[in-house]
Amino acid sequence: MTSRVLYALLLIFAVAPTRAQQSAPPARKRIGLVLSGGGARGLAHLGVLRWLDENRIPVDYITGTSMGALIGSLYATGMDAAQRSQFIAAIDWDKALQSEPAYRELSFRRKEDRRNYEIGVRLGIKHGLAGPNGFSPGMESGLVIDRINFPYSSVDNFDDLPVPFRCVATDMLRGTEVVLQDGSLSQALRATMAIPGVFTPVEWKGTLLSDGGLVDNIPTDVARHMGAQVVIAVNVGTPLLDREELQSVSGVLVQSIAVMTLANDQHALALSDITITPDLGKYGIFDFASAQEITRRGYAAAQANAAKLLPYALSESEWQDYLAARATRKRQPETRAHALEVTGVQDDQRIRLQRRLRPVLGSDLNLSNLERRLDYIAGDGLFDRLGYEGYVQNGVAGLRIPVHEKTYGPPFLDFAVDVSGSGVGAFNFTAGARLTFMDVARHGGEWRNQATVGSSRLAATEFYQPLGASHFFVAPFAFASKTARNGFAQDQRVGLFDDERAGGGLDVGFSSGRRSELRFGYELFHGNIAPTIGASTLPSVNGTTGQLRLRFVYDGQDSPAVPSRGERLVATLSRTLQTPGSTTSFNQLQVDSLTFAPLSPKNSLFFGASGGTTFHNDAGPFQLFSLGGPFRLGAYSTDEFLGNHFGYASMGFRREIYRLPPLVGNKVYWASWLEAGTVFDDPSRFAVKSSLNLGIIAETFVGPIALSGAVSPTGKTKINFSIGRLF
């Protein structure tokens, strides 16, 4: 009996709760936050996260797609609200979405390509005629992601981040959802943000990944699988368009994508306990300029759901414990790197890249400077993506630079169109292509070939070879050209003549790499000038021209089409040893400059100045200076004035008035400018002509398009238009 009583008492004490157990609060439910994709609309997530932090609502798991994944990764890697806002505010979204490094970061030769061949389509013939499989390889957005990932480069499992994290991508080969939970965080974020057609897909474990919004834009199921007991979903998806907005092809395409994902979104939201849907009105996926207002609306949406969210808030002490636990998992980036590893390229390229990147080693690591160096390397044109990550091997901190060569070239094909005129009788059309072989024989050389047809015909070739690792080069070249030019008597067009040339030469020079080039060379060509229609004001000549030439070009502008800042200067000093129409040798100097000075983000002034002289001699017909035409006295016809000397000056203002869709172009401006110039033979007798111009200029994927009206003080007027080239 005694033993039975003892057994009963032991059983009672074993199952009875202690006082401490009775007073302990129940364990809180684990919260998962789900952030949907939506481009610029996803910036509303910043406001939601700030409201959650201010009201002490913990997040134990975070998942996202596309922009939701990017914002979610900032939270998952331990950034607080101020750090997240500061990080996003520092992003240049125009640059992050562009198809190549900014114009100022291109090498000098790639700047020449963009200036002369402005159609925004570059094809390659490496494996047959092909182009990139996306508008942008994601180089610039990738550098933004690399900066997030850098302290966590050695993290292989996203559960080891300060807040466990997942993102979703689409397997483009199988059409299935891929949940990214391990490997490179940088690679995962690139994949989930790779909008088809905009960014090139990401290669991953033998497949190609693109934006996860195609299959799971609101991954609430992923948060459940991670262990979330309460799921908070933030939906920033674009709502369906109304009837009026479906009157365009782009509207129908956007609506089609929305309809295809609608059922998935509805199913996903059914799995959430709380859904936050910010009122984002008509803000679109590219409205990054409205970041502050979009963020504010996200905060307001969270506040509107306060009654549902606040029951999950922690006390102040519990919140501090939560932050402390999260902080223990946070990692600090390496401040120095002592080793460098370049991956993804062959040995000769790896050696060159290591030599160019070696200056970042040993000193304090500045990620902005590193990213600028990577942009400069991409600006050479061989690689579509470069990134960076840290590693530690045998106790030594190092930098790893993954490099991705363009798969479709070199060789590369660039295209141009140049249409200009001021009416049916003064219409010019030229179309052309340039084929460039790069890194010839793995020695850094380039073989450039180009051809144009139309009003101006050209066939030209040049082999450009740097001398070792220096900035010096040699460049033999050959060309054949035929240009139709107008002949004038007084201010009347009286004829048309052909200017034909064929020859070649050799230049030696020095290139700074990015902004300037100095060349000295000799050119020899056989030329012919003969009238084809009407009478020509130039004599018919035929013969050989030999010329020594020193040419300096400085290009510090930020765009080849319509700059907002910077200067371009071209100065040429030549000595013509022989030429038809001249019995003696003579010297010539020509200087052209154009400067843009910003007044505000949307407004700029611009100033042009040009001049040329044959000193005390007379030039031959091939070397006469000319003025007339758009941006060279717009109220007058192209080449209306010819002579041995000239001077020209302009001053204007341009203002941004509209932004085109990213795949169509960039910005639209209105501009007004005043010009004055003169061409003369006798310095003691010259007359200055002037022109006042007003027009619209648009930066498009075929190059700049301009329509302007011009009037002179004497009442001459012209309506000028151009496609493909301005200055």
XYZ file of C-alpha atoms in Angstrom:
727
model
C 0.000 0.000 0.000
C 2.789 2.371 0.906
C 4.550 1.724 -2.359
C 1.336 2.406 -4.307
C 0.881 5.735 -2.486
C 4.453 6.763 -3.203
C 4.034 5.821 -6.856
C 0.859 7.900 -7.102
C 2.508 10.887 -5.487
C 5.481 10.671 -7.853
C 3.118 10.471 -10.817
C 1.216 13.534 -9.678
C 4.402 15.581 -9.222
C 5.742 14.402 -12.567
C 2.756 15.592 -14.576
C 1.703 18.594 -12.476
C 2.996 21.926 -13.807
C 5.336 23.909 -11.613
C 4.520 27.474 -10.571
C 7.132 28.749 -13.012
C 5.603 26.714 -15.771
C 2.152 27.987 -14.911
C 3.267 31.651 -15.028
C 5.434 31.388 -18.210
C 3.854 33.131 -21.214
C 3.041 30.996 -24.189
C 5.729 30.922 -26.881
C 5.047 33.606 -29.496
C 4.078 32.569 -32.974
C 6.804 32.689 -35.612
C 6.145 35.395 -38.224
C 6.956 35.160 -41.906
C 6.974 38.269 -44.104
C 6.327 37.877 -47.842
C 7.246 40.709 -50.230
C 5.918 40.588 -53.781
C 7.604 41.712 -56.957
C 6.561 44.867 -58.741
C 9.566 46.881 -59.937
C 9.567 50.426 -58.581
C 6.242 49.716 -56.866
C 8.229 47.354 -54.619
C 9.839 50.362 -52.928
C 6.631 50.437 -50.861
C 8.138 47.504 -48.947
C 10.595 49.953 -47.371
C 7.696 51.827 -45.771
C 6.058 48.617 -44.517
C 9.312 47.409 -42.960
C 9.904 50.762 -41.271
C 6.412 50.647 -39.723
C 6.999 47.093 -38.462
C 10.294 48.142 -36.847
C 8.789 51.227 -35.225
C 5.998 49.100 -33.749
C 8.318 46.282 -32.587
C 6.838 43.550 -34.761
C 9.445 40.837 -35.315
C 10.100 39.021 -38.570
C 11.427 35.482 -38.185
C 11.421 34.511 -41.859
C 11.386 36.641 -44.978
C 10.675 35.632 -48.553
C 10.321 37.647 -51.719
C 10.283 37.773 -55.478
C 12.097 40.230 -57.755
C 12.082 43.701 -56.128
C 10.503 42.174 -53.041
C 13.520 39.883 -52.769
C 15.939 42.800 -53.119
C 14.247 44.794 -50.345
C 13.845 41.618 -48.289
C 17.565 40.872 -48.572
C 18.383 44.247 -46.989
C 16.307 43.234 -43.980
C 17.630 39.669 -43.964
C 21.261 40.857 -43.907
C 20.622 42.972 -40.824
C 20.205 46.539 -42.097
C 17.987 48.759 -39.983
C 15.368 51.128 -41.448
C 17.779 54.058 -41.864
C 20.415 51.882 -43.519
C 17.855 50.374 -45.888
C 16.551 53.778 -46.943
C 20.062 55.148 -47.362
C 21.116 52.162 -49.466
C 18.129 52.452 -51.821
C 18.414 56.249 -52.082
C 22.040 55.893 -53.245
C 21.086 53.707 -56.224
C 21.151 55.398 -59.624
C 18.191 53.547 -61.128
C 18.779 54.861 -64.640
C 22.260 53.398 -64.515
C 21.113 50.168 -62.845
C 18.701 49.486 -65.723
C 20.948 50.479 -68.629
C 22.267 47.970 -71.142
C 25.946 48.863 -70.767
C 28.181 51.021 -68.557
C 27.508 54.752 -68.670
C 28.962 56.629 -71.633
C 31.610 58.287 -69.461
C 32.812 54.812 -68.348
C 33.261 53.422 -71.873
C 36.723 53.164 -73.349
C 37.561 55.802 -75.925
C 37.019 53.401 -78.830
C 33.648 52.245 -77.505
C 32.684 55.921 -77.181
C 33.495 56.292 -80.869
C 31.206 53.334 -81.583
C 28.327 54.853 -79.614
C 28.813 58.316 -81.124
C 28.984 57.149 -84.742
C 26.687 54.112 -84.507
C 23.897 55.112 -82.152
C 21.251 52.486 -82.859
C 20.835 50.725 -79.522
C 21.164 47.203 -80.931
C 24.543 45.463 -80.971
C 24.743 42.036 -82.594
C 27.539 39.490 -82.642
C 28.633 36.823 -85.107
C 30.584 34.603 -82.716
C 28.212 31.695 -83.341
C 26.226 33.070 -86.247
C 24.310 36.338 -86.252
C 22.808 36.765 -82.781
C 22.235 39.261 -80.027
C 22.015 39.171 -76.232
C 19.057 37.317 -74.729
C 18.006 40.391 -72.800
C 18.059 44.178 -73.105
C 20.595 44.368 -70.275
C 23.043 41.813 -68.852
C 22.387 43.275 -65.401
C 25.939 44.489 -64.809
C 24.957 47.639 -62.919
C 22.107 46.092 -60.929
C 24.458 43.195 -60.191
C 26.972 45.543 -58.573
C 24.176 46.853 -56.321
C 23.448 43.248 -55.299
C 27.148 42.450 -54.794
C 27.389 45.254 -52.267
C 24.530 43.681 -50.270
C 26.112 40.248 -50.500
C 29.733 41.221 -49.809
C 29.761 40.679 -46.009
C 27.965 37.330 -46.547
C 30.052 36.008 -49.428
C 31.009 32.914 -47.421
C 27.405 32.129 -46.374
C 26.210 29.035 -48.242
C 22.811 28.642 -46.589
C 20.359 31.530 -46.372
C 19.181 30.234 -42.977
C 22.509 31.539 -41.641
C 21.675 35.161 -42.442
C 20.546 37.381 -39.548
C 16.973 36.610 -40.706
C 16.396 33.349 -42.662
C 15.656 34.238 -46.269
C 14.279 32.713 -49.475
C 13.615 34.068 -52.952
C 11.891 32.629 -55.980
C 13.001 32.337 -59.618
C 11.619 30.701 -62.741
C 13.385 27.801 -64.460
C 13.150 28.969 -68.070
C 13.960 25.511 -69.462
C 11.259 23.670 -67.517
C 8.785 26.444 -66.717
C 8.827 25.604 -63.026
C 9.356 27.454 -59.766
C 12.787 27.349 -58.120
C 13.103 28.321 -54.449
C 16.614 29.660 -53.844
C 17.800 28.935 -50.324
C 21.532 28.282 -50.589
C 24.598 29.039 -52.661
C 25.484 32.622 -53.612
C 23.059 35.239 -52.320
C 24.215 37.548 -55.091
C 23.455 34.938 -57.755
C 20.043 34.253 -56.221
C 19.050 37.918 -56.222
C 20.193 38.377 -59.817
C 18.053 35.409 -60.822
C 14.866 36.474 -59.063
C 15.149 39.971 -60.606
C 15.965 38.867 -64.175
C 12.820 40.190 -65.889
C 12.530 38.279 -69.208
C 13.489 40.441 -72.158
C 14.880 43.152 -69.881
C 17.682 41.303 -68.062
C 19.531 38.285 -69.393
C 18.734 34.997 -67.562
C 21.140 33.730 -64.907
C 22.969 30.438 -65.403
C 22.468 28.229 -62.338
C 23.173 24.505 -61.894
C 22.769 23.706 -65.566
C 19.639 25.753 -66.175
C 18.604 29.343 -66.827
C 16.709 31.344 -64.223
C 14.561 34.441 -64.668
C 12.179 36.575 -62.631
C 10.167 34.473 -60.186
C 7.082 36.631 -60.733
C 6.186 34.429 -63.693
C 5.380 31.495 -61.395
C 5.086 32.804 -57.812
C 5.035 36.559 -57.336
C 3.808 36.331 -53.725
C 5.550 33.259 -52.234
C 3.390 32.757 -49.129
C 3.728 28.970 -49.504
C 7.498 29.310 -49.191
C 7.130 31.206 -45.915
C 4.825 28.446 -44.589
C 7.375 25.780 -45.518
C 10.083 27.706 -43.676
C 8.038 27.367 -40.483
C 6.028 30.579 -40.336
C 2.889 30.279 -38.203
C 1.708 33.779 -39.100
C 2.193 35.012 -42.664
C 2.102 38.720 -43.514
C 1.983 39.329 -47.270
C 2.680 42.676 -48.925
C 1.174 42.845 -52.410
C 2.458 45.626 -54.683
C 1.543 43.962 -57.975
C 0.240 46.094 -60.823
C -3.580 46.125 -60.911
C -5.497 45.282 -64.070
C -5.767 48.101 -66.596
C -9.080 49.615 -67.635
C -10.538 49.696 -71.157
C -8.930 53.000 -72.136
C -5.480 51.733 -71.220
C -5.845 48.702 -73.495
C -5.776 50.749 -76.701
C -2.027 50.148 -77.258
C 0.144 47.097 -77.870
C 2.148 47.762 -74.704
C -1.053 48.009 -72.659
C -2.336 44.687 -73.981
C 1.010 42.996 -73.271
C 1.108 44.312 -69.695
C -2.481 43.199 -69.160
C -1.734 39.745 -70.575
C 1.049 39.182 -68.060
C -1.170 40.421 -65.225
C -3.976 38.052 -66.255
C -1.596 35.081 -66.464
C -0.340 35.663 -62.915
C -3.701 36.669 -61.420
C -4.776 33.149 -60.399
C -1.407 32.430 -58.750
C -1.574 35.710 -56.833
C -5.083 34.997 -55.561
C -4.058 31.516 -54.412
C -0.964 32.904 -52.687
C -2.894 35.609 -50.836
C -5.367 32.993 -49.583
C -2.454 31.464 -47.623
C -1.667 34.700 -45.798
C -3.046 35.700 -42.406
C -2.621 39.438 -43.026
C -2.427 41.086 -46.446
C -1.082 44.613 -46.869
C -1.909 46.207 -50.225
C -0.501 49.737 -50.575
C -2.533 52.175 -52.645
C 0.017 52.853 -55.389
C -2.384 54.274 -57.936
C -0.901 54.516 -61.415
C 2.735 54.232 -60.370
C 4.429 51.810 -62.764
C 7.301 49.372 -62.484
C 9.809 51.985 -63.757
C 8.687 54.950 -61.617
C 11.839 54.980 -59.488
C 11.872 58.793 -59.514
C 8.820 58.608 -57.194
C 10.617 56.475 -54.590
C 9.798 58.714 -51.623
C 6.076 58.831 -52.331
C 5.878 55.089 -53.032
C 7.685 54.382 -49.736
C 5.322 56.716 -47.887
C 2.332 54.852 -49.277
C 3.785 51.565 -48.081
C 4.096 52.976 -44.565
C 0.496 54.252 -44.708
C -0.743 50.821 -45.812
C 0.918 49.157 -42.834
C -0.585 51.776 -40.520
C -4.022 51.054 -42.013
C -3.585 47.414 -40.920
C -2.413 48.331 -37.416
C -5.348 46.577 -35.691
C -4.314 43.260 -37.262
C -0.571 43.732 -36.833
C -0.214 45.160 -33.310
C -1.302 41.947 -31.516
C 2.047 40.522 -32.647
C 4.097 43.417 -31.256
C 6.766 42.676 -28.627
C 7.371 44.529 -25.405
C 10.350 46.878 -25.365
C 12.556 44.356 -23.528
C 11.499 41.531 -25.818
C 12.205 43.714 -28.851
C 15.690 44.520 -27.631
C 16.333 40.813 -27.070
C 15.123 40.138 -30.616
C 17.427 42.813 -32.071
C 20.372 41.551 -30.021
C 19.849 37.980 -31.234
C 19.667 39.201 -34.823
C 22.794 41.319 -34.378
C 24.850 38.327 -33.241
C 24.315 36.803 -36.685
C 25.266 39.940 -38.565
C 28.654 39.975 -40.318
C 30.942 42.877 -41.059
C 32.624 43.205 -44.478
C 36.353 42.779 -44.850
C 38.078 46.152 -44.857
C 41.134 44.966 -46.794
C 41.924 42.335 -49.372
C 45.375 40.810 -49.806
C 44.665 38.267 -52.532
C 42.895 38.488 -55.879
C 41.211 35.774 -57.906
C 39.632 36.313 -61.347
C 37.331 33.577 -62.628
C 35.466 32.905 -65.866
C 38.144 33.897 -68.423
C 41.184 32.377 -70.086
C 44.708 32.750 -68.720
C 45.786 35.730 -70.860
C 42.661 37.703 -69.998
C 42.943 36.739 -66.342
C 46.501 38.074 -66.204
C 45.456 41.393 -67.786
C 42.499 41.802 -65.454
C 44.575 40.975 -62.388
C 47.090 43.622 -63.450
C 44.325 46.237 -63.808
C 42.710 45.335 -60.468
C 45.855 44.887 -58.395
C 45.833 48.504 -57.080
C 42.784 47.684 -54.886
C 44.840 45.215 -52.830
C 46.628 46.027 -49.601
C 44.954 49.366 -48.872
C 41.578 50.162 -47.310
C 38.954 48.536 -49.493
C 36.685 51.105 -51.138
C 33.790 49.307 -52.811
C 32.804 52.382 -54.830
C 36.282 52.551 -56.370
C 36.240 48.814 -57.018
C 32.869 49.061 -58.779
C 34.173 51.958 -60.875
C 37.153 49.867 -61.990
C 34.841 47.011 -62.937
C 32.663 49.432 -64.921
C 35.761 50.638 -66.776
C 36.706 47.057 -67.661
C 33.163 46.354 -68.877
C 33.445 49.583 -70.861
C 36.087 47.955 -73.073
C 33.262 45.926 -74.629
C 34.411 42.309 -74.158
C 32.486 41.416 -71.000
C 28.812 41.823 -70.194
C 29.093 41.223 -66.451
C 31.721 41.579 -63.757
C 31.061 41.244 -60.057
C 32.877 40.799 -56.777
C 32.715 38.785 -53.594
C 34.984 38.178 -50.638
C 36.669 35.006 -49.474
C 39.126 33.927 -46.806
C 41.707 31.247 -47.528
C 44.333 30.162 -45.009
C 43.494 33.204 -42.927
C 44.081 35.615 -45.829
C 41.187 37.823 -46.968
C 40.793 38.054 -50.713
C 38.616 39.348 -53.532
C 37.068 37.070 -56.111
C 36.027 38.691 -59.400
C 33.575 36.565 -61.426
C 33.723 37.622 -65.086
C 31.230 36.689 -67.785
C 32.284 37.092 -71.410
C 29.670 38.055 -73.968
C 28.363 34.871 -75.536
C 27.338 36.337 -78.898
C 30.569 38.182 -79.793
C 33.095 39.426 -80.652
C 33.064 40.093 -83.558
C 30.353 42.733 -83.033
C 28.063 44.528 -85.458
C 26.958 48.110 -84.700
C 24.396 49.953 -86.796
C 23.602 53.555 -87.606
C 21.126 55.585 -89.572
C 21.576 59.241 -90.441
C 18.531 60.960 -91.894
C 18.482 64.725 -92.169
C 17.063 67.518 -94.220
C 14.849 70.537 -94.466
C 12.512 69.460 -97.234
C 12.254 67.236 -100.278
C 15.037 69.022 -102.103
C 17.463 68.837 -99.197
C 17.046 65.296 -97.944
C 19.907 62.976 -96.975
C 19.705 59.353 -95.965
C 22.655 57.192 -94.919
C 22.632 53.781 -93.237
C 25.681 51.923 -92.075
C 27.215 49.110 -90.084
C 30.522 48.582 -88.328
C 32.074 45.128 -87.795
C 34.697 45.017 -85.050
C 37.007 42.117 -84.257
C 38.349 42.568 -80.726
C 41.376 41.263 -78.856
C 42.848 40.028 -82.138
C 45.344 37.183 -81.570
C 44.829 37.770 -77.807
C 47.075 40.845 -77.965
C 44.448 43.527 -77.385
C 44.238 44.588 -81.026
C 41.056 45.612 -82.862
C 40.192 45.270 -86.524
C 37.412 47.709 -87.366
C 35.514 47.551 -90.664
C 32.650 49.802 -91.662
C 30.377 50.457 -94.606
C 27.642 52.996 -95.310
C 25.183 53.360 -98.181
C 22.901 56.175 -99.250
C 23.736 59.840 -99.619
C 27.206 59.093 -98.254
C 28.952 55.870 -99.186
C 31.938 54.542 -97.334
C 34.012 51.399 -97.092
C 36.788 51.602 -94.512
C 39.060 49.376 -92.462
C 41.507 50.037 -89.636
C 43.721 47.770 -87.560
C 44.391 49.241 -84.122
C 47.194 47.637 -82.123
C 48.303 48.810 -78.647
C 52.028 48.514 -78.065
C 52.439 46.033 -75.217
C 50.776 47.146 -71.987
C 51.312 50.838 -72.779
C 48.837 53.460 -73.959
C 50.688 53.879 -77.273
C 49.323 52.343 -80.459
C 49.746 52.042 -84.202
C 46.805 52.085 -86.615
C 47.112 51.472 -90.374
C 43.904 52.231 -92.298
C 42.331 52.294 -95.771
C 39.102 53.771 -97.109
C 36.971 54.584 -100.149
C 34.153 57.158 -99.973
C 31.663 58.983 -102.153
C 29.631 61.919 -100.852
C 26.983 63.954 -102.615
C 27.366 67.665 -101.895
C 25.407 70.740 -102.849
C 26.743 73.581 -104.964
C 25.552 77.156 -104.299
C 25.649 80.455 -106.118
C 24.941 83.206 -103.612
C 22.146 81.626 -101.530
C 20.679 79.490 -104.322
C 21.416 75.809 -104.793
C 22.520 75.485 -108.408
C 23.987 72.009 -108.603
C 25.056 68.749 -107.060
C 28.532 67.264 -107.202
C 30.216 64.054 -106.073
C 33.250 64.059 -103.792
C 35.051 60.732 -104.266
C 38.144 59.613 -102.358
C 40.085 56.358 -101.993
C 43.283 55.833 -100.081
C 44.872 54.923 -96.795
C 47.534 55.777 -94.286
C 49.177 55.066 -90.949
C 48.644 56.683 -87.550
C 50.665 56.373 -84.374
C 49.269 57.728 -81.175
C 48.540 57.744 -77.477
C 45.189 56.941 -75.842
C 44.356 57.838 -72.258
C 41.955 54.890 -72.249
C 38.725 56.739 -71.499
C 38.611 60.403 -72.440
C 41.237 61.398 -74.970
C 43.329 60.297 -77.904
C 46.238 61.923 -79.749
C 47.156 60.754 -83.257
C 49.900 61.681 -85.710
C 49.901 60.159 -89.154
C 50.143 60.367 -92.893
C 47.195 59.977 -95.264
C 47.359 59.476 -99.023
C 44.271 59.337 -101.222
C 43.196 59.747 -104.828
C 40.249 62.097 -105.166
C 37.784 63.316 -107.733
C 35.286 66.179 -107.610
C 32.848 66.444 -110.499
C 29.364 67.941 -110.952
C 26.497 65.491 -111.471
C 23.478 67.821 -111.655
C 23.497 71.466 -112.694
C 26.505 73.705 -112.271
C 28.982 73.411 -109.441
C 30.695 76.295 -107.733
C 33.730 74.080 -107.239
C 36.159 73.279 -110.059
C 36.269 69.727 -111.351
C 39.516 68.236 -110.056
C 41.165 64.837 -110.065
C 44.390 63.731 -108.496
C 46.345 62.621 -105.446
C 46.400 64.242 -102.027
C 49.119 63.630 -99.437
C 48.688 64.998 -95.951
C 50.403 64.926 -92.559
C 47.937 65.251 -89.694
C 48.057 65.751 -85.921
C 44.662 65.229 -84.253
C 43.612 65.473 -80.610
C 40.169 64.455 -79.325
C 38.899 64.951 -75.786
C 35.478 63.549 -74.868
C 34.330 64.293 -71.333
C 30.585 64.383 -72.022
C 28.098 62.056 -70.355
C 26.144 61.120 -73.495
C 26.847 60.800 -77.226
C 23.384 62.105 -78.121
C 22.153 64.871 -75.792
C 24.622 65.423 -72.947
C 23.753 67.108 -69.682
C 27.337 67.929 -68.729
C 30.891 67.788 -70.000
C 33.006 69.030 -72.885
C 34.081 67.613 -76.219
C 37.057 69.092 -78.044
C 38.502 68.114 -81.422
C 41.638 69.883 -82.696
C 43.334 69.028 -85.991
C 46.566 70.500 -87.350
C 47.474 69.333 -90.843
C 49.992 70.000 -93.568
C 48.809 69.186 -97.066
C 51.873 68.383 -99.144
C 50.037 68.032 -102.434
C 46.426 68.145 -103.596
C 44.514 68.864 -106.818
C 43.579 72.516 -107.195
C 46.549 73.840 -105.225
C 50.067 74.478 -106.524
C 51.743 74.754 -103.095
C 51.683 72.922 -99.806
C 49.764 74.587 -96.997
C 48.904 74.263 -93.311
C 45.449 74.155 -91.733
C 44.134 74.280 -88.180
C 40.587 73.442 -87.106
C 39.199 73.415 -83.558
C 35.650 72.358 -82.580
C 34.301 72.402 -79.038
C 30.924 71.807 -77.407
C 30.302 72.206 -73.686
C 27.217 71.358 -71.607
C 26.800 72.891 -68.148
C 23.973 71.586 -65.913
C 21.753 74.079 -64.131
C 19.583 71.438 -62.434
C 18.826 67.728 -62.941
C 16.576 68.601 -65.910
C 18.134 71.777 -67.319
C 21.444 72.484 -69.051
C 23.107 75.289 -70.948
C 25.322 74.462 -73.896
C 28.020 76.425 -75.695
C 29.677 75.643 -79.012
C 32.710 77.245 -80.606
C 34.534 76.267 -83.780
C 37.132 77.848 -85.984
C 39.449 76.992 -88.835
C 42.129 78.681 -90.870
C 44.401 77.975 -93.852
C 46.706 80.698 -92.536
C 48.210 82.678 -95.453
C 47.465 80.176 -98.199
C 44.511 78.933 -100.216
C 43.127 75.448 -99.667
C 42.315 72.978 -102.406
C 38.688 72.005 -103.090
C 39.027 68.920 -100.844
C 40.108 71.018 -97.840
C 37.709 73.972 -97.887
C 35.823 74.690 -94.648
C 32.025 74.789 -94.708
C 29.069 76.050 -92.683
C 25.311 75.635 -92.983
C 22.723 73.133 -91.829
C 21.355 71.962 -88.451
C 23.627 72.987 -85.549
C 25.908 74.709 -88.110
C 23.603 77.703 -88.877
C 20.197 76.080 -89.047
C 18.463 78.765 -91.142
C 20.797 77.976 -94.032
C 21.377 74.892 -96.184
C 24.082 72.327 -95.505
C 27.468 73.417 -96.948
C 25.963 76.678 -98.206
C 29.145 78.584 -97.272
C 32.655 77.455 -98.316
C 36.008 79.123 -97.748
C 39.583 79.106 -96.472
C 38.666 80.348 -92.998
C 35.624 80.076 -90.745
C 34.334 80.878 -87.282
C 31.207 79.682 -85.497
C 29.656 80.070 -82.048
C 26.417 78.918 -80.442
C 24.688 79.203 -77.089
C 21.548 77.375 -76.017
C 19.338 75.915 -73.343
C 17.745 72.470 -73.140
C 15.179 71.093 -70.689
C 13.953 67.547 -70.074
C 10.164 67.372 -70.531
C 9.365 63.654 -70.755
C 10.780 60.164 -70.244
C 10.245 57.472 -72.835
C 9.688 53.825 -71.796
C 13.107 52.187 -71.091
C 13.006 49.860 -74.116
C 12.018 52.698 -76.468
C 14.496 55.346 -75.463
C 15.485 57.708 -72.722
C 14.512 61.371 -72.462
C 12.714 64.010 -74.518
C 13.835 67.658 -74.417
C 12.889 71.007 -75.809
C 15.801 73.226 -76.722
C 16.496 76.708 -78.011
C 19.819 77.998 -79.308
C 21.332 81.024 -81.022
C 24.083 80.612 -83.632
C 26.436 82.957 -85.432
C 29.124 82.156 -87.970
C 31.113 83.219 -90.965
C 33.148 81.659 -93.784
C 35.550 83.810 -95.787
C 38.651 83.903 -97.953
C 39.778 87.480 -97.271
C 40.151 88.232 -93.513
C 39.424 91.887 -94.178
C 36.070 91.111 -95.785
C 33.605 88.790 -94.107
C 29.934 88.785 -93.162
C 28.480 87.142 -90.055
C 25.328 85.061 -90.454
C 23.104 84.116 -87.531
C 20.207 81.815 -86.747
C 17.701 81.396 -83.915
C 16.484 77.820 -83.394
C 13.725 76.144 -81.376
C 13.100 72.407 -81.368
C 12.284 69.076 -79.764
C 14.926 66.355 -79.292
C 14.248 62.757 -78.247
C 16.789 60.102 -77.277
C 15.546 56.855 -78.844
C 16.914 53.388 -79.537
C 17.672 54.455 -83.160
C 19.611 57.484 -81.926
C 18.548 61.092 -81.313
C 15.548 62.395 -83.245
C 15.241 66.158 -83.640
C 12.714 68.499 -85.201
C 13.501 72.212 -85.110
C 12.629 75.498 -86.717
C 15.217 78.149 -87.540
C 14.988 81.800 -88.586
C 17.678 84.318 -89.567
C 17.591 88.119 -89.046
C 17.094 88.488 -92.791
C 13.942 86.372 -92.711
C 15.325 83.073 -94.019
C 13.504 80.154 -92.383
C 13.902 76.405 -92.360
C 12.303 73.419 -90.697
C 15.107 70.918 -89.996
C 14.782 67.307 -88.990
C 17.320 64.604 -88.236
C 17.376 60.995 -87.087
C 20.491 59.303 -85.780
C 22.871 62.195 -85.231
C 22.870 65.757 -83.892
C 26.162 67.433 -83.117
